[in-house]
CSV table of C-alpha atoms in Angstrom, one decimal:
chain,number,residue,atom,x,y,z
A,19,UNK,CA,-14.2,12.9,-10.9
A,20,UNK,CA,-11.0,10.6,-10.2
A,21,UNK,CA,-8.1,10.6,-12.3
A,22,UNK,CA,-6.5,7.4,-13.2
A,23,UNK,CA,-3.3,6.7,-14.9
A,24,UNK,CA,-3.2,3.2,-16.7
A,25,UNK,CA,0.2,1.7,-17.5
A,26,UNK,CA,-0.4,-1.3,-19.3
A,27,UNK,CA,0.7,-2.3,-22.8
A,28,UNK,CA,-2.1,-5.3,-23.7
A,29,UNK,CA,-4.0,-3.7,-26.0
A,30,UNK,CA,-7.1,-5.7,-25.2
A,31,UNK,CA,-6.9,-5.1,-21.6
A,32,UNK,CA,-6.6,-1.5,-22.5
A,33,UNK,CA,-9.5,-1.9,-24.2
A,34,UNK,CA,-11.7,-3.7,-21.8
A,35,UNK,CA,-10.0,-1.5,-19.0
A,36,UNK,CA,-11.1,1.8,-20.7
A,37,UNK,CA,-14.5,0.7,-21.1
A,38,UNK,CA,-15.1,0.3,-17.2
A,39,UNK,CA,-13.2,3.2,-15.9
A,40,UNK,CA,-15.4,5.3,-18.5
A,41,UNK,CA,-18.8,3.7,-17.1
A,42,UNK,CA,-17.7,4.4,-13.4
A,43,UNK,CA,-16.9,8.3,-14.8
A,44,UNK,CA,-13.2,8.1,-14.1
A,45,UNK,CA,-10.6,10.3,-16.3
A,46,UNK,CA,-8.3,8.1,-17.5
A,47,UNK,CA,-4.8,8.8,-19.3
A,48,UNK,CA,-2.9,5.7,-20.7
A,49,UNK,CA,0.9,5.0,-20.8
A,50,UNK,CA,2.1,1.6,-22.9
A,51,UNK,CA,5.3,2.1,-21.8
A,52,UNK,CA,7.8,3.4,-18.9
A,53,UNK,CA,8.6,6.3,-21.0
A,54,UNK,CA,5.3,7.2,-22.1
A,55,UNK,CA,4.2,6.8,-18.3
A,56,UNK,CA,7.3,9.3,-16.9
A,57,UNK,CA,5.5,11.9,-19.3
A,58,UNK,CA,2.2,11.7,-18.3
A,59,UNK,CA,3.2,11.6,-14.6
A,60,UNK,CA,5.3,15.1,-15.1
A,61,UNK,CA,2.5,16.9,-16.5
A,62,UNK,CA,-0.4,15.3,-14.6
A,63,UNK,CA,-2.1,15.3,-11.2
A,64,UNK,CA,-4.0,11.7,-10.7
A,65,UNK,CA,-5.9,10.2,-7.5
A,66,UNK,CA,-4.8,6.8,-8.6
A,67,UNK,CA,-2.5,4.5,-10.5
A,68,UNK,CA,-3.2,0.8,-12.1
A,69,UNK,CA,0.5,-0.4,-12.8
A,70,UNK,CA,1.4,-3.2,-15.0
A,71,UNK,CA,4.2,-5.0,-14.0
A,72,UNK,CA,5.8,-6.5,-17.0
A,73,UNK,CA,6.0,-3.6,-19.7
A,74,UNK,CA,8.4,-3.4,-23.0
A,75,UNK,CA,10.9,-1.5,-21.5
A,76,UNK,CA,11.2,-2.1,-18.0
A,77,UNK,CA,8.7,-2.8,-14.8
A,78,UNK,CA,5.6,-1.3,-12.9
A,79,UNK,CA,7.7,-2.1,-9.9
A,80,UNK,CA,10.3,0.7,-11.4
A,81,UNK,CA,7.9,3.2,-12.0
A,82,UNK,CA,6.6,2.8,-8.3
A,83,UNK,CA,9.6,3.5,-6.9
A,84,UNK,CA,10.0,6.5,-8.9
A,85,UNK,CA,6.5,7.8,-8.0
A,86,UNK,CA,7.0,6.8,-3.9
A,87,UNK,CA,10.3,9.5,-4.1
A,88,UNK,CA,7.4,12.2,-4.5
A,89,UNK,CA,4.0,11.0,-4.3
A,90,UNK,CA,1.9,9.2,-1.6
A,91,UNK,CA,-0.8,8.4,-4.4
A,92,UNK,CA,-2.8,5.0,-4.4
A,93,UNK,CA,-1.0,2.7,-6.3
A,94,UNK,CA,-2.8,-1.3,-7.5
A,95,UNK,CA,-0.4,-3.4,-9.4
A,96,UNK,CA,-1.4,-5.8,-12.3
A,97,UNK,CA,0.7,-9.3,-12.5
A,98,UNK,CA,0.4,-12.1,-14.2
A,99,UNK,CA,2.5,-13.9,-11.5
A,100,UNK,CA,1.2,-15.0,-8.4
A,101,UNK,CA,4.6,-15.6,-7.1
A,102,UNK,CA,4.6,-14.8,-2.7
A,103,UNK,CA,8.1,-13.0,-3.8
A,104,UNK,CA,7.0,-10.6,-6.9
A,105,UNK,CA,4.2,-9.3,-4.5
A,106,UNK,CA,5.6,-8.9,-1.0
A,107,UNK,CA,8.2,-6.9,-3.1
A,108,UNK,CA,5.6,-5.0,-4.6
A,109,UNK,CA,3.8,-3.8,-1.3
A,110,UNK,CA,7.3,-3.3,0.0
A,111,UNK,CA,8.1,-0.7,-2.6
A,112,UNK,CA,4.9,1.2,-2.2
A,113,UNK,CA,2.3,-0.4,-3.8
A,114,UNK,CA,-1.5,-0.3,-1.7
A,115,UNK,CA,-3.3,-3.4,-3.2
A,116,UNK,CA,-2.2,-6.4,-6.4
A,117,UNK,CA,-4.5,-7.9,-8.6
A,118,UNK,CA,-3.5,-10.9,-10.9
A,119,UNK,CA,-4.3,-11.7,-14.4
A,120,UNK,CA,-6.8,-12.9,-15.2
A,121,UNK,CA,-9.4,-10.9,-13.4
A,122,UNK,CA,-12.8,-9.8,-13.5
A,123,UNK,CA,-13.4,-5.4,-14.5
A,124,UNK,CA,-16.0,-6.1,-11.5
A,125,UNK,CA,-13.2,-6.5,-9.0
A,126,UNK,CA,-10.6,-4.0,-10.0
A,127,UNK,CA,-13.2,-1.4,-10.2
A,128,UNK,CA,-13.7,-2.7,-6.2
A,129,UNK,CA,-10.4,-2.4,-4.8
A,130,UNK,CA,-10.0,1.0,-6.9
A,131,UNK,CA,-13.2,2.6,-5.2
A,132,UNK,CA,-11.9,1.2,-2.0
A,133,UNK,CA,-8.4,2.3,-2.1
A,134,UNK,CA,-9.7,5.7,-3.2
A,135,UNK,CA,-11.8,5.8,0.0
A,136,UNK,CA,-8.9,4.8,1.9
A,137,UNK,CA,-6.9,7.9,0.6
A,138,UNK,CA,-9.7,10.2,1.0
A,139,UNK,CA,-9.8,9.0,4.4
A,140,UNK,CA,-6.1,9.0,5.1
A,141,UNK,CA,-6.1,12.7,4.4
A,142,UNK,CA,-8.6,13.8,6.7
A,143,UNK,CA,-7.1,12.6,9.4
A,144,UNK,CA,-4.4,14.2,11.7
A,145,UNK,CA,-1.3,15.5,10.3
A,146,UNK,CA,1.2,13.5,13.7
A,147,UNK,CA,0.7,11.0,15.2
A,148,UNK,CA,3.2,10.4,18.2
A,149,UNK,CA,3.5,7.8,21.3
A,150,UNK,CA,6.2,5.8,22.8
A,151,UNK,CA,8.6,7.8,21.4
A,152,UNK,CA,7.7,6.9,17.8
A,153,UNK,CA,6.5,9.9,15.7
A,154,UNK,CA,5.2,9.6,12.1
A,155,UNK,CA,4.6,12.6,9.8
A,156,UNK,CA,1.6,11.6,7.8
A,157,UNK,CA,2.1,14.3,5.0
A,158,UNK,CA,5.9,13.4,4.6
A,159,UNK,CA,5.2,9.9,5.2
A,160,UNK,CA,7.9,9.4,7.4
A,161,UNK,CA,8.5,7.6,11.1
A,162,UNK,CA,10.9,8.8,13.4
A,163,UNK,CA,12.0,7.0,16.7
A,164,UNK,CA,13.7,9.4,19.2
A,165,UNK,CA,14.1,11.7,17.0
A,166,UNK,CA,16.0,9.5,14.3
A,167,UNK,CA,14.4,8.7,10.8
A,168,UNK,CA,13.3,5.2,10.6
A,169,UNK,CA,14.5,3.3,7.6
A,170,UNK,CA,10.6,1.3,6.7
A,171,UNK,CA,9.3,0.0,3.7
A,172,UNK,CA,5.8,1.0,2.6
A,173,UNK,CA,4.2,-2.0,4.4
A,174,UNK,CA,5.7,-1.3,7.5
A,175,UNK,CA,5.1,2.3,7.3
A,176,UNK,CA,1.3,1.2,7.1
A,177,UNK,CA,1.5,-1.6,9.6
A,178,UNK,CA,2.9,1.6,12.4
A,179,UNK,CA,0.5,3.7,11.2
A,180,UNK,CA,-2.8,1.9,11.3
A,181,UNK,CA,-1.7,0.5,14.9
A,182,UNK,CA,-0.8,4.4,16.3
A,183,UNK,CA,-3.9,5.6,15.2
A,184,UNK,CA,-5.7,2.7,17.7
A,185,UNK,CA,-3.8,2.8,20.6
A,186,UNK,CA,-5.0,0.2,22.8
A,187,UNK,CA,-7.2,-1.6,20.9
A,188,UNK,CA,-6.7,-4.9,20.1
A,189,UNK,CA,-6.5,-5.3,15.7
A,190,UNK,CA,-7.3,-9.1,14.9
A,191,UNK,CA,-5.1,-10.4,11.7
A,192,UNK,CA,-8.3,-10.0,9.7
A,193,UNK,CA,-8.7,-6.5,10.2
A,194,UNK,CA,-5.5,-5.9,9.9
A,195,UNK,CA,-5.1,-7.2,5.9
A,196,UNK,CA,-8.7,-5.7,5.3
A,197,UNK,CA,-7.6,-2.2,6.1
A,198,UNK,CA,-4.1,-2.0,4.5
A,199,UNK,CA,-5.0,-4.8,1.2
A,200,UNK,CA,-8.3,-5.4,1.2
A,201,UNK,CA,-6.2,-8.9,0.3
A,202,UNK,CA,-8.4,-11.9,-1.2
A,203,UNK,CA,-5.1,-13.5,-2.4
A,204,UNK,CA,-3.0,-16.5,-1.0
A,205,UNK,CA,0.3,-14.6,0.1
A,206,UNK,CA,-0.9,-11.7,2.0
A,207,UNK,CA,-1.7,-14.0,4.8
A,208,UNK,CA,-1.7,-14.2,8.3
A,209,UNK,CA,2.2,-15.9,7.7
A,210,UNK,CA,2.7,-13.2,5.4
A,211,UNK,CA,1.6,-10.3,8.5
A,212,UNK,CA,3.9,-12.6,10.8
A,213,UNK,CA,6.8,-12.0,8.9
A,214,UNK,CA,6.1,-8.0,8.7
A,215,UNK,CA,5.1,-8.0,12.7
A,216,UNK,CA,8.7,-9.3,12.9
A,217,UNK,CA,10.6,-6.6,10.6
A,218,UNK,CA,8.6,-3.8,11.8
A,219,UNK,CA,9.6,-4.6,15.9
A,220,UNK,CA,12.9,-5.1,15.0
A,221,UNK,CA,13.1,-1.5,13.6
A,222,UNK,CA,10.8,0.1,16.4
A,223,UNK,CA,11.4,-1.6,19.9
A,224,UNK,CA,14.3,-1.4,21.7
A,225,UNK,CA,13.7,-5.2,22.6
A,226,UNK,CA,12.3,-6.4,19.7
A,227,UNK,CA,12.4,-10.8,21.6
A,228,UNK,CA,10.8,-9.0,24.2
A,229,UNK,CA,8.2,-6.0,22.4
A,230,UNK,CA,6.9,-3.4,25.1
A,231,UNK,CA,4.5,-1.5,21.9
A,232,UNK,CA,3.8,-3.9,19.5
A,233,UNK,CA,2.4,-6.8,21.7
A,234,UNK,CA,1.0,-9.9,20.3
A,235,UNK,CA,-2.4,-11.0,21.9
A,236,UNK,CA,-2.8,-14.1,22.1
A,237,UNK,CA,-5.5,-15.7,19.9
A,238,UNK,CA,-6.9,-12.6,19.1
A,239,UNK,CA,-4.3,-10.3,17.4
A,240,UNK,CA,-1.7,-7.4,17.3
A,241,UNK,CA,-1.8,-4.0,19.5
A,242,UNK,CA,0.4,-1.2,20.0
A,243,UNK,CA,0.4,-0.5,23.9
A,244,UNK,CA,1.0,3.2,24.5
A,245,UNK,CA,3.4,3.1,27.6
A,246,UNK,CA,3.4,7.2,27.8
């Protein structure tokens, strides 16, 4: 049985929520507040958490980065905002998957069986992964380039590691946003991919206006070239 932890302070989305997660036999514990949430999260073990992003007392976005210091745990945020800003900051931080208000129970119980599949998957795979130099510590969650820590947001830390773990093999933009966001909004896009594809070569290749690892294929999508 999966554990959930639900920060969210609309009591009749609590409501709805609790139903749901009871019929698909999760646990769930619920925090209203920022406070209430740090409290459950010091005592608690959970596969998963739903985090609303504008609470009484602060953010979702706050208590991510708290949790990311720590914990590698599945994180979907809930926003009422549909802003391209609020939710590329929101995968930056750590975040695996958005959903905005309003929604349908149907398709948050979706992504949350699909991002606890992902997990499951993620930890029954290698604990390295290392070519060209680059070398990420799955368990730690840390990328390291000759030997020197990478400085990557959550997004790219995904983006490196779902390309090392296909080396050679062409990824189109499709698959790409399937396997990291299962994304069905406007903003995590093929633009929106672009604009990490650029950040994340400019912190791995040595060249990044002329990429030797991260190549670009043309009409057809990203793939990391393994050159050793």
């Amino acid at each position: 049985m999966s554990k959930i932890l639900l920060l969210e302070d609309d009591l009749s989305l609590i409501n709805g929520l609790t139903f749901a997660f009871k019929k698909q036999r999760f646990e769930l514990d619920i925090a209203r507040t920022l406070k209430e949430a740090d409290e459950l999260w010091g005592e608690g073990k959970y596969d998963l958490l739903v985090l609303d992003v504008s609470l009484p007392d602060g953010t979702g976005f706050e208590f991510c980065k708290k949790v990311r210091q720590s914990s590698k745990v599945p994180i979907i945020f809930l926003t009422a905002s549909d802003e391209e800003m609020n939710i590329i900051m929101g995968l930056d931080m750590g975040g695996d998957d958005y959903i905005t208000k309003p929604f349908k129970l149907g398709v948050l119980v979706s992504r949350i069986n699909a991002l606890l599949r992902r997990a499951k998957d993620f930890r029954s795979t290698d604990t390295e992964l290392q070519s060209n130099g680059i070398k990420v510590l799955l368990l730690q969650g840390q990328a390291y380039k000759n030997e020197k820590l990478l400085d990557l947001t959550a997004a790219e830390y995904k983006l490196l590691c779902l390309f090392m773990k296909n080396p050679n093999v062409v990824l189109t933009k499709k698959q790409i946003l399937d396997k990291l966001w299962d994304c069905e909004g406007n903003y995590i896009n093929s633009s929106t991919l672009t604009v990490y594809m650029r950040r994340l070569r400019m912190k791995v290749e040595d060249n990044p206006s002329e990429p030797q690892m991260l190549l670009t294929v043309r009409r057809m999508g990203y793939k990391w070239n393994v050159m050793n």
